[in-house]
Short mmCIF file of C-alpha atoms and ligand atoms in Angstrom, two decimals:
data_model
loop_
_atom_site.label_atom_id
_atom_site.label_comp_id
_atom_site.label_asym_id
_atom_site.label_seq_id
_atom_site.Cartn_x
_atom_site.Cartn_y
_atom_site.Cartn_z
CA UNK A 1 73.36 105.85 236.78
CA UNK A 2 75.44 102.97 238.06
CA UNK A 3 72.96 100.12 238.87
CA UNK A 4 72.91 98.72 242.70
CA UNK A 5 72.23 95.50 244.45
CA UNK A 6 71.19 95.67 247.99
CA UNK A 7 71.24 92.50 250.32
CA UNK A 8 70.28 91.31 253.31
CA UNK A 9 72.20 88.20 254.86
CA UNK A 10 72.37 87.53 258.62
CA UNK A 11 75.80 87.82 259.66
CA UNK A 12 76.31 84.12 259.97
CA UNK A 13 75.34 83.68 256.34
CA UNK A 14 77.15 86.33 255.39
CA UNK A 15 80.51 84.83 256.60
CA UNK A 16 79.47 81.03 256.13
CA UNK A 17 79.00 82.14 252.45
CA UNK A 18 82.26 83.95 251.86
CA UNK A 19 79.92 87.17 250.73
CA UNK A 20 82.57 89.68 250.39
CA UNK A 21 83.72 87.67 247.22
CA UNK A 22 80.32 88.71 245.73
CA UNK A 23 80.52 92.19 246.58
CA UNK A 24 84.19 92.28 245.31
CA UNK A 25 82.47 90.82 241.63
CA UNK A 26 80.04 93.62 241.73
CA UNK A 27 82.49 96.38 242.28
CA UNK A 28 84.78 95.22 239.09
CA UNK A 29 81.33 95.48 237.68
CA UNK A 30 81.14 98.89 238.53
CA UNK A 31 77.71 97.56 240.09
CA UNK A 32 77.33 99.65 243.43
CA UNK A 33 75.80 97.13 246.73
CA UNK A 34 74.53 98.43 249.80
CA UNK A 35 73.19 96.66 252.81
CA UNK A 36 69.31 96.51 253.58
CA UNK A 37 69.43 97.17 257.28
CA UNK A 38 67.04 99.51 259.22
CA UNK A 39 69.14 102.53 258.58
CA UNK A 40 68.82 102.04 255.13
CA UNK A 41 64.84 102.28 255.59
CA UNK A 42 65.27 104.95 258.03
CA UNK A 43 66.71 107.16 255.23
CA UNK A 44 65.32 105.18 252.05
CA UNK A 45 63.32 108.73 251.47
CA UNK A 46 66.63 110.30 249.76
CA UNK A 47 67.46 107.13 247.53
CA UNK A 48 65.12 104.98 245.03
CA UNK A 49 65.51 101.29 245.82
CA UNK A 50 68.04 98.94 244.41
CA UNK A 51 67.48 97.30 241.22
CA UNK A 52 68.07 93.76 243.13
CA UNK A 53 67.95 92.89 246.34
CA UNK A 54 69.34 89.65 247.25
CA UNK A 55 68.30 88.28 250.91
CA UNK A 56 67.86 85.33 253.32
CA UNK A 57 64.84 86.39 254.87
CA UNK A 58 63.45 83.08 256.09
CA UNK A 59 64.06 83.66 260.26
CA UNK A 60 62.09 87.34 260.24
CA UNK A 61 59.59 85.23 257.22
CA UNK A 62 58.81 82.45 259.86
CA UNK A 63 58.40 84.90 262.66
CA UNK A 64 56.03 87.09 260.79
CA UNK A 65 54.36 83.85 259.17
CA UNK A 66 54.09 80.95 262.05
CA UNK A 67 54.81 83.21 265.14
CA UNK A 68 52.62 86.20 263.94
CA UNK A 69 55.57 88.46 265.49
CA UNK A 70 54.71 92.11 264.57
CA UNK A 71 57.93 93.35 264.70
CA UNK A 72 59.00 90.97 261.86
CA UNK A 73 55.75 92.12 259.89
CA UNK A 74 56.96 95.93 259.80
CA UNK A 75 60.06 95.09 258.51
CA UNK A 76 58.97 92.97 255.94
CA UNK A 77 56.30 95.15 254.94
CA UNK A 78 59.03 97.53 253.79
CA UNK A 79 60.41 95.16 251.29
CA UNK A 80 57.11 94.53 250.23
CA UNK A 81 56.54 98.26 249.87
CA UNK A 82 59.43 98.19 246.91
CA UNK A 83 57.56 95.69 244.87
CA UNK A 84 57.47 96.74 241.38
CA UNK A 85 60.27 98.98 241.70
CA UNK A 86 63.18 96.21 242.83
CA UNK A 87 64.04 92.47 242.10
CA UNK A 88 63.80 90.55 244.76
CA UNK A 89 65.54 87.24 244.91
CA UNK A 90 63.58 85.75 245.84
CA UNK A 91 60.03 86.63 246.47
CA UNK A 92 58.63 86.23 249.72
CA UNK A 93 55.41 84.92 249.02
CA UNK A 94 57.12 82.20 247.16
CA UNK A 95 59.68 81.87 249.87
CA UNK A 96 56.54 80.98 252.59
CA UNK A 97 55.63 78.36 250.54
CA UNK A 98 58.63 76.55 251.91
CA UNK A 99 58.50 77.45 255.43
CA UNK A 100 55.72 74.51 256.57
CA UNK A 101 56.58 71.46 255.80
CA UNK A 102 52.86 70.57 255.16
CA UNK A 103 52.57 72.76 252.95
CA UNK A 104 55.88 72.34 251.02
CA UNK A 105 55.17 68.99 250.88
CA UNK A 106 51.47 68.90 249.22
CA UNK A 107 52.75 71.19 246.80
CA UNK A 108 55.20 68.85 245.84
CA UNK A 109 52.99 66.08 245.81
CA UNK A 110 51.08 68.02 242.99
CA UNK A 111 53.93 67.34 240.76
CA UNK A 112 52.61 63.90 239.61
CA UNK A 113 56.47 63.08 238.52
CA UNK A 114 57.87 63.90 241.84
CA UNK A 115 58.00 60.71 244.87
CA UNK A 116 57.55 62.60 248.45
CA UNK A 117 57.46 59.76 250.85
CA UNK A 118 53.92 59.37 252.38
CA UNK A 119 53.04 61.68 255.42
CA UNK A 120 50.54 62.84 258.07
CA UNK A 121 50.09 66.25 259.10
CA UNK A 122 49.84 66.86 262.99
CA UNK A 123 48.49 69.67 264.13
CA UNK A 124 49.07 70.78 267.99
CA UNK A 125 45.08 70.46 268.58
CA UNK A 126 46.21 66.60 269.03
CA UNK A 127 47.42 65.54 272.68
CA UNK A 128 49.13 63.27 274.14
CA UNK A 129 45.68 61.34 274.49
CA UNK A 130 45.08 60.89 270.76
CA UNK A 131 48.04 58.07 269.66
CA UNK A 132 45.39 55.80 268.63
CA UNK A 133 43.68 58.84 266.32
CA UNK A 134 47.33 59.16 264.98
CA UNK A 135 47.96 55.36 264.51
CA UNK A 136 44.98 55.45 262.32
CA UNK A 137 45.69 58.65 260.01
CA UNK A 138 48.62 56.44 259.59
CA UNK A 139 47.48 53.17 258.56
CA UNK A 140 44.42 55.26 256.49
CA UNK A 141 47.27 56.70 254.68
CA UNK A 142 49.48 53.18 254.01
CA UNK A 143 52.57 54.90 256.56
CA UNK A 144 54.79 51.94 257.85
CA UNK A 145 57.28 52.06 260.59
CA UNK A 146 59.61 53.41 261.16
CA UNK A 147 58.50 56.92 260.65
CA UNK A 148 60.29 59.91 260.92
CA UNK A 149 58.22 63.20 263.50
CA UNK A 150 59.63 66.18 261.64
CA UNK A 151 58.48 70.13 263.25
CA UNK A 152 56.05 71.48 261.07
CA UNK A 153 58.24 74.70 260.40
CA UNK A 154 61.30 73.68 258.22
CA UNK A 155 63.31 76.39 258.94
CA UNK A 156 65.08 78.27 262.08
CA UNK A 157 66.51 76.99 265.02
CA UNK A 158 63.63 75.38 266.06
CA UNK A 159 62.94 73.32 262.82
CA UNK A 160 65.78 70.74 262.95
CA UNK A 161 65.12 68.43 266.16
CA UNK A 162 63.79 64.82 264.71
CA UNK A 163 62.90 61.98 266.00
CA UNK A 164 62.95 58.36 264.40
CA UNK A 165 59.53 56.20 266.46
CA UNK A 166 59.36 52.58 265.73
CA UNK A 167 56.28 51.40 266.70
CA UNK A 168 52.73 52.80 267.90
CA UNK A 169 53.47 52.18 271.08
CA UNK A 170 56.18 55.02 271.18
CA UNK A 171 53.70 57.73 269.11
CA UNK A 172 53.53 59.42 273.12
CA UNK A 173 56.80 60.61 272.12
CA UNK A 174 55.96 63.03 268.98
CA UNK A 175 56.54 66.59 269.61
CA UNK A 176 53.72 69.11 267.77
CA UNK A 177 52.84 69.76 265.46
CA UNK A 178 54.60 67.95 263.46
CA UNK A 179 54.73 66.06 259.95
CA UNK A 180 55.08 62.10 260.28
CA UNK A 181 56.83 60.64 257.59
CA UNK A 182 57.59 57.20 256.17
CA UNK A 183 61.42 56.46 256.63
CA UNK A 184 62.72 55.19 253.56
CA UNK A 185 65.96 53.03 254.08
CA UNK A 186 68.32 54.77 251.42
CA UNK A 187 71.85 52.97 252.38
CA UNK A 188 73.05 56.20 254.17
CA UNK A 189 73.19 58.35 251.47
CA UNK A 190 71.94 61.91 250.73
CA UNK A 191 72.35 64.08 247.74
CA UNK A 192 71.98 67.32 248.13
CA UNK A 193 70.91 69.61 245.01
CA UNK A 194 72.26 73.24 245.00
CA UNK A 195 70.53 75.66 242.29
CA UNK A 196 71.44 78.76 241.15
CA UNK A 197 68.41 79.67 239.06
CA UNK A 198 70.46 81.54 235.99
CA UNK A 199 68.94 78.61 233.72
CA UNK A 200 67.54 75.22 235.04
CA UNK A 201 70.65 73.25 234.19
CA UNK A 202 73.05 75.23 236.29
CA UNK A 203 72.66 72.88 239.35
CA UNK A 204 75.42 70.95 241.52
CA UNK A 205 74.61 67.84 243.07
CA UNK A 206 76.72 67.19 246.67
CA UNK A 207 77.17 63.74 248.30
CA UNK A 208 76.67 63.50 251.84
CA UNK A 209 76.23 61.09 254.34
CA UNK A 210 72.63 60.12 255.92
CA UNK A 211 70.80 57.80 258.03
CA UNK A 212 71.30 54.12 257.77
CA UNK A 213 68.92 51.85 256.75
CA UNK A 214 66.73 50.02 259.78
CA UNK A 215 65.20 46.77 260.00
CA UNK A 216 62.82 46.27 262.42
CA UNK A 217 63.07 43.20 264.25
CA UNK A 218 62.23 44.12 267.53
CA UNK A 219 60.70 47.45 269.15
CA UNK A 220 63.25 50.07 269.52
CA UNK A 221 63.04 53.01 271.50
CA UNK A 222 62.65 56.48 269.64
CA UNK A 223 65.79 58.04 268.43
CA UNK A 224 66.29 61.79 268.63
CA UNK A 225 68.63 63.86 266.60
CA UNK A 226 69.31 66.97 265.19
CA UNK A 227 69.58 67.10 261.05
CA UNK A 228 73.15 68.72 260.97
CA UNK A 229 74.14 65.90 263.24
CA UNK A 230 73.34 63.37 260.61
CA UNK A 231 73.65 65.20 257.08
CA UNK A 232 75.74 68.27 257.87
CA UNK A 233 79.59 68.18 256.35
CA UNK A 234 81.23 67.13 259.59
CA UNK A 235 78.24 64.71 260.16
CA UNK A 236 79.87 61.64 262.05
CA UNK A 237 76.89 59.91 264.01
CA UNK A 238 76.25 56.82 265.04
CA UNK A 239 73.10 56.74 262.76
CA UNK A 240 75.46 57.03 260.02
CA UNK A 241 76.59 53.61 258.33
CA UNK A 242 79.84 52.25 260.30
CA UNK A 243 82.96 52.68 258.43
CA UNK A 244 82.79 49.70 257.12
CA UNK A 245 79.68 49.76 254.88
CA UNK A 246 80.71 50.64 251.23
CA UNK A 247 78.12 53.05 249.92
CA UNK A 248 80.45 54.49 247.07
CA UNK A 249 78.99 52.88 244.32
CA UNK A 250 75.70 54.76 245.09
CA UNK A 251 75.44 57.41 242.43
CA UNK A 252 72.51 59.50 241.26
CA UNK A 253 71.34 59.93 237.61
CA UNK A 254 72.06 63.50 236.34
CA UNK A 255 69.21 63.10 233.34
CA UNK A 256 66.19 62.85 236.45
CA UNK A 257 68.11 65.17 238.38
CA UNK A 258 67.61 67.94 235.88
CA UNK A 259 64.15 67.10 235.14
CA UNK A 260 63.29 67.39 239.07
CA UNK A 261 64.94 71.15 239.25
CA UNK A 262 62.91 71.99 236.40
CA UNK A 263 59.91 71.24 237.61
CA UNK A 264 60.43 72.11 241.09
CA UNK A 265 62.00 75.26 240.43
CA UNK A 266 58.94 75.78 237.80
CA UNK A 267 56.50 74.72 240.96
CA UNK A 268 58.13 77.12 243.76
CA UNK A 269 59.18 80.33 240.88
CA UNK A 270 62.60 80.10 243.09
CA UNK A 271 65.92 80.93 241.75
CA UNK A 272 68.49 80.20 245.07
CA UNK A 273 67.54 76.53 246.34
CA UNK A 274 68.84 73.54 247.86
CA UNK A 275 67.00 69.89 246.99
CA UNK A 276 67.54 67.08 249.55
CA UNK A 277 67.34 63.68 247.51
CA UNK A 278 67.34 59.82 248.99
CA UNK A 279 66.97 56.93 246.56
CA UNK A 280 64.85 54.25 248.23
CA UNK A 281 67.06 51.09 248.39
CA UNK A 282 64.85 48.52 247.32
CA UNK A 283 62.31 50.68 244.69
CA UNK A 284 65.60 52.89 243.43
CA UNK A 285 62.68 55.75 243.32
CA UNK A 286 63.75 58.95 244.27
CA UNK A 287 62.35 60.60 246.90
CA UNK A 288 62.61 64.25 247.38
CA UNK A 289 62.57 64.75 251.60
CA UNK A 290 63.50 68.80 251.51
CA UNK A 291 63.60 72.10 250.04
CA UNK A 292 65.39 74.55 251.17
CA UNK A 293 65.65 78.31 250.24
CA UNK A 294 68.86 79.61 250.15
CA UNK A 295 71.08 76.64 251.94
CA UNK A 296 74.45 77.02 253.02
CA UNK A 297 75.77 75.78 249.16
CA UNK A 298 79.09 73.92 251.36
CA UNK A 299 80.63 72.17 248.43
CA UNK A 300 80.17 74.12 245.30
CA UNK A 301 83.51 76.36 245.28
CA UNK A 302 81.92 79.39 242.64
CA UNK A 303 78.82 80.27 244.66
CA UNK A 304 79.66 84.10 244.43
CA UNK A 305 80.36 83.63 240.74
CA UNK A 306 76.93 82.32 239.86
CA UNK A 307 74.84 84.53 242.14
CA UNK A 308 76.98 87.55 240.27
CA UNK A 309 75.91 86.32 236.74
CA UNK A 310 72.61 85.24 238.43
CA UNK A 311 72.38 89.11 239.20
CA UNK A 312 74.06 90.66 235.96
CA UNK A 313 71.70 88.86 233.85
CA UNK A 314 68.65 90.30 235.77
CA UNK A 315 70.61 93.52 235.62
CA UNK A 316 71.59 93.21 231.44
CA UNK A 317 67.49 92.45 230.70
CA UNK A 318 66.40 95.19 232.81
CA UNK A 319 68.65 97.34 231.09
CA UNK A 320 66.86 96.04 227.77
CA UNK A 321 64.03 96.14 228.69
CA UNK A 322 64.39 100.40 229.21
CA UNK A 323 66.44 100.49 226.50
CA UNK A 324 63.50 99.12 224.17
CA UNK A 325 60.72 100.90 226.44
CA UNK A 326 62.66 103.87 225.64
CA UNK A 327 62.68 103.57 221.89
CA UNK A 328 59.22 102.33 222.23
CA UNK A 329 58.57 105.72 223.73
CA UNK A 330 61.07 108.21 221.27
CA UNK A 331 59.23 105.93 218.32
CA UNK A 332 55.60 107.09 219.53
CA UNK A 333 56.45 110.63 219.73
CA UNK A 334 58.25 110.66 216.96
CA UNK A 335 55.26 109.31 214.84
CA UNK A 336 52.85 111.50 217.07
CA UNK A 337 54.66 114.23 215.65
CA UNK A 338 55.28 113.11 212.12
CA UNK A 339 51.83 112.75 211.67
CA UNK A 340 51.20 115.95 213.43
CA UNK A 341 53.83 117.43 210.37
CA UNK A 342 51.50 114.77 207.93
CA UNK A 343 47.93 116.29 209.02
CA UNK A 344 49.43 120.06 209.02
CA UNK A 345 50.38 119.35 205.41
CA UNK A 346 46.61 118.10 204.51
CA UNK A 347 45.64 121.37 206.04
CA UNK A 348 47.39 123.35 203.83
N1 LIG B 1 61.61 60.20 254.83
C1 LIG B 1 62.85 60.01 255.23
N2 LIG B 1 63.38 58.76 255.22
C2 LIG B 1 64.66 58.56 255.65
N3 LIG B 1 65.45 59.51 256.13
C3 LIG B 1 64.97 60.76 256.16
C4 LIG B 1 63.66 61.08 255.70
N4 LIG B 1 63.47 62.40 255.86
C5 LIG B 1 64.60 62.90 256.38
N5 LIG B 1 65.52 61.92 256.57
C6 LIG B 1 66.85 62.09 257.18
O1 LIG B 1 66.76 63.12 258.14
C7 LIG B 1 67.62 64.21 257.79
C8 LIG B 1 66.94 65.54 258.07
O2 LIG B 1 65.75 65.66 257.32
P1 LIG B 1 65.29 67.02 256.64
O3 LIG B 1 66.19 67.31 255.48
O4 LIG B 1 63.86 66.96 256.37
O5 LIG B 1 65.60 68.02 257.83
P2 LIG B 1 65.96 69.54 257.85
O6 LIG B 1 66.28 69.89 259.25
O7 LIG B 1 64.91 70.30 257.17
O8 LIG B 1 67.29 69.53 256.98
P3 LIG B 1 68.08 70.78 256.38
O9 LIG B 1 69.18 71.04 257.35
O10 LIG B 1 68.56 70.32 255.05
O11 LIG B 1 67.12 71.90 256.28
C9 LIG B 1 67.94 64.00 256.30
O12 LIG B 1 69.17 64.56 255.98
C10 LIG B 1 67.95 62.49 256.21
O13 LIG B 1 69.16 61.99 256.70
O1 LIG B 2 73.02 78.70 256.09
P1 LIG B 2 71.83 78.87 256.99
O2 LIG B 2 72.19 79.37 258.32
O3 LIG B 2 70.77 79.66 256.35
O4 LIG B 2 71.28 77.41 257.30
C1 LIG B 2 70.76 76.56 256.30
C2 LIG B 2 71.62 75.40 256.13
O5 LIG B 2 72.91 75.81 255.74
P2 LIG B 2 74.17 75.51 256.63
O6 LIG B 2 73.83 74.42 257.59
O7 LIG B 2 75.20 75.12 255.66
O8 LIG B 2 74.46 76.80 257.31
C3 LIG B 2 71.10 74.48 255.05
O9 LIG B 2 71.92 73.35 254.95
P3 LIG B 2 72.23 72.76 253.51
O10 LIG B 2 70.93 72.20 252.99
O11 LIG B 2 72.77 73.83 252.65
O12 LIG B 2 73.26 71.77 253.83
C4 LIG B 2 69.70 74.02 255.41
O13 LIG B 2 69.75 73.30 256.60
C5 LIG B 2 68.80 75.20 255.64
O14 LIG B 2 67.56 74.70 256.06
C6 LIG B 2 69.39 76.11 256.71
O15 LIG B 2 68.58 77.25 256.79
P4 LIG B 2 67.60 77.47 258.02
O16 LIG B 2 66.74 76.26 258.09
O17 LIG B 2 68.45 77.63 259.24
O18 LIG B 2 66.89 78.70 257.63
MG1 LIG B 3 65.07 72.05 255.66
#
């Protein structure tokens, strides 16, 4: 029987991506794809599920998750009910370990090798009333100004609206709950890691522009902006470095590159992620400010490609796995039945 990948991609994703071009690779395959939708549950009673399903999950992951939306739990629940019998890529249990930035974050911090930039969890028991409470979690945990007020989900619509505070005085302004984090001046410059997880070398890194460094010489007010405003492609802000500031020397060292996707690919058991990467200007540490699951991969051309031999490697082990199961199996029988033949001879 022909093998099948099912997926799930919201339509944006689906287009953003260029997905057809992956479903064109599988048909050349001879690899049959069908799309996880809910009539494809409604009549998953006459079919056995796909041997991979492929998804961006992380909207209906964060409802079920941080919004405790029971709609988004039934749905899920019938991917989870295909455990054991399908692939997923990737798992959602690993997938939620992304979705809080607290979370994401410690877990990172566990890899002693890996620099996250100090932060403080807010939760939204704080008010408005507690900015003194905050200001000390922040000097008890060495956090200099500026700092950046980050939503504690870190993904959805909701997750991208920041804010850059530059003194105590302006902590009133913090939406919750949120993560504060130490701004690290990186000379406008953000490298963005896209993995396919076929082996832990097959990464591409992406230059893109960031938030310029700040000085602080005098109180500011709080800035507020939206991530794709400052990092996306078109990103053309006036936090950006002016046209005039020569950041092209800035490159990133492939060597340390590779060793962070190993480990955090090891740490998260992810195969389709996206690393954000600043290098703090004056320590030249790199500090790792975001993972994403499945990002938007703008930039590296063969995305379909590698999620097809991602996909037809899972596929080719699977197959060898049976294969050897089987002779496994046809071996035991056969030797049940030799010795059967072995024993009747004793007998007579
Ligand atoms: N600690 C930091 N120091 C300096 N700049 C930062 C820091 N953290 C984030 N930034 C800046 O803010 C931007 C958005 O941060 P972050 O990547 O955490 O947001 P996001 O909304 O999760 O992004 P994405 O769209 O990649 O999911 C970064 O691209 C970078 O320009
Ligand atoms: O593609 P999607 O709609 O899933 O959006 C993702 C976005 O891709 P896009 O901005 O190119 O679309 C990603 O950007 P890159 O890191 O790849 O630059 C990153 O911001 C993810 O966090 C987003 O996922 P979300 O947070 O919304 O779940
Ligand atoms: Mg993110």
């Amino acid at each position: 029987m022909e093998p099948t990948i099912g997926y799930y991609l919201p339509c944006k994703k689906y287009y953003k991506l260029h997905f057809e071009q992956f479903l064109i690779l599988c048909k050349r395959a001879q690899i049959k794809t069908i799309e996880i939708n809910d009539d494809y549950f409604n009549s998953i009673h006459s079919q056995s599920p796909p041997n991979i399903i492929v998804h961006k999950l992380t909207d209906i992951l964060c409802r079920e998750v941080l919004n405790d939306d029971k709609m988004a739990h039934q749905f899920l629940e019938k991917f989870r009910q295909m455990k054991g019998r399908t692939i997923m890529i990737d798992n959602l249990e690993s997938i939620s370990q992304l979705l809080n930035r607290h979370v994401q974050y410690s877990l990172l911090k566990e890899i002693q090798t890996i620099y996250v930039p100090p932060f403080i969890s807010i939760t939204d028991e704080f008010t408005a009333n507690d900015c003194q409470k905050i200001q000390q979690l922040l000097t008890n945990n060495n956090i200099q100004y500026p700092i950046i007020c980050k939503p504690i989900q870190a993904h959805g619509s909701e997750s991208h609206n920041m804010k850059i505070i530059f003194d105590s005085s302006h902590l009133i302004d913090i939406q919750y709950p949120c993560i504060l984090q130490q701004f690290i001046n990186h000379d406008g410059i953000l490298f963005k890691i896209f993995l396919v997880g076929i082996n832990d070398d097959n990464f591409y890194i992406v230059k893109r522009s960031s938030i310029r460094n700040f000085t602080i010489t005098q109180s500011l007010e709080t800035i507020s902006f939206h991530s794709s405003e400052v990092s996306s492609t078109q990103a053309c802000s006036n936090l950006n470095n002016g046209e005039d500031i020569i950041v092209d020397g800035i490159t990133i060292d492939n060597e340390r590159i590779k060793e962070l996707v190993r480990l955090i690919k090891k740490k998260f058991e992810l195969n389709l992620l996206g690393i954000d990467v600043i290098i703090n200007c004056q320590t030249q540490q790199y500090a790792v400010i975001d993972v994403n699951y499945f990002p938007g991969y703008e930039g590296m051309k063969d995305f379909n490609q590698q999620l097809f031999n991602l996909c037809e490697n899972i596929l080719n082990e699977q197959s060898l796995q049976l294969k050897s199961h089987l002779n496994k199996t046809i071996f035991k029988n056969n030797s049940v039945s030799l010795m059967k033949i072995q024993s009747s001879k004793i007998i007579y």
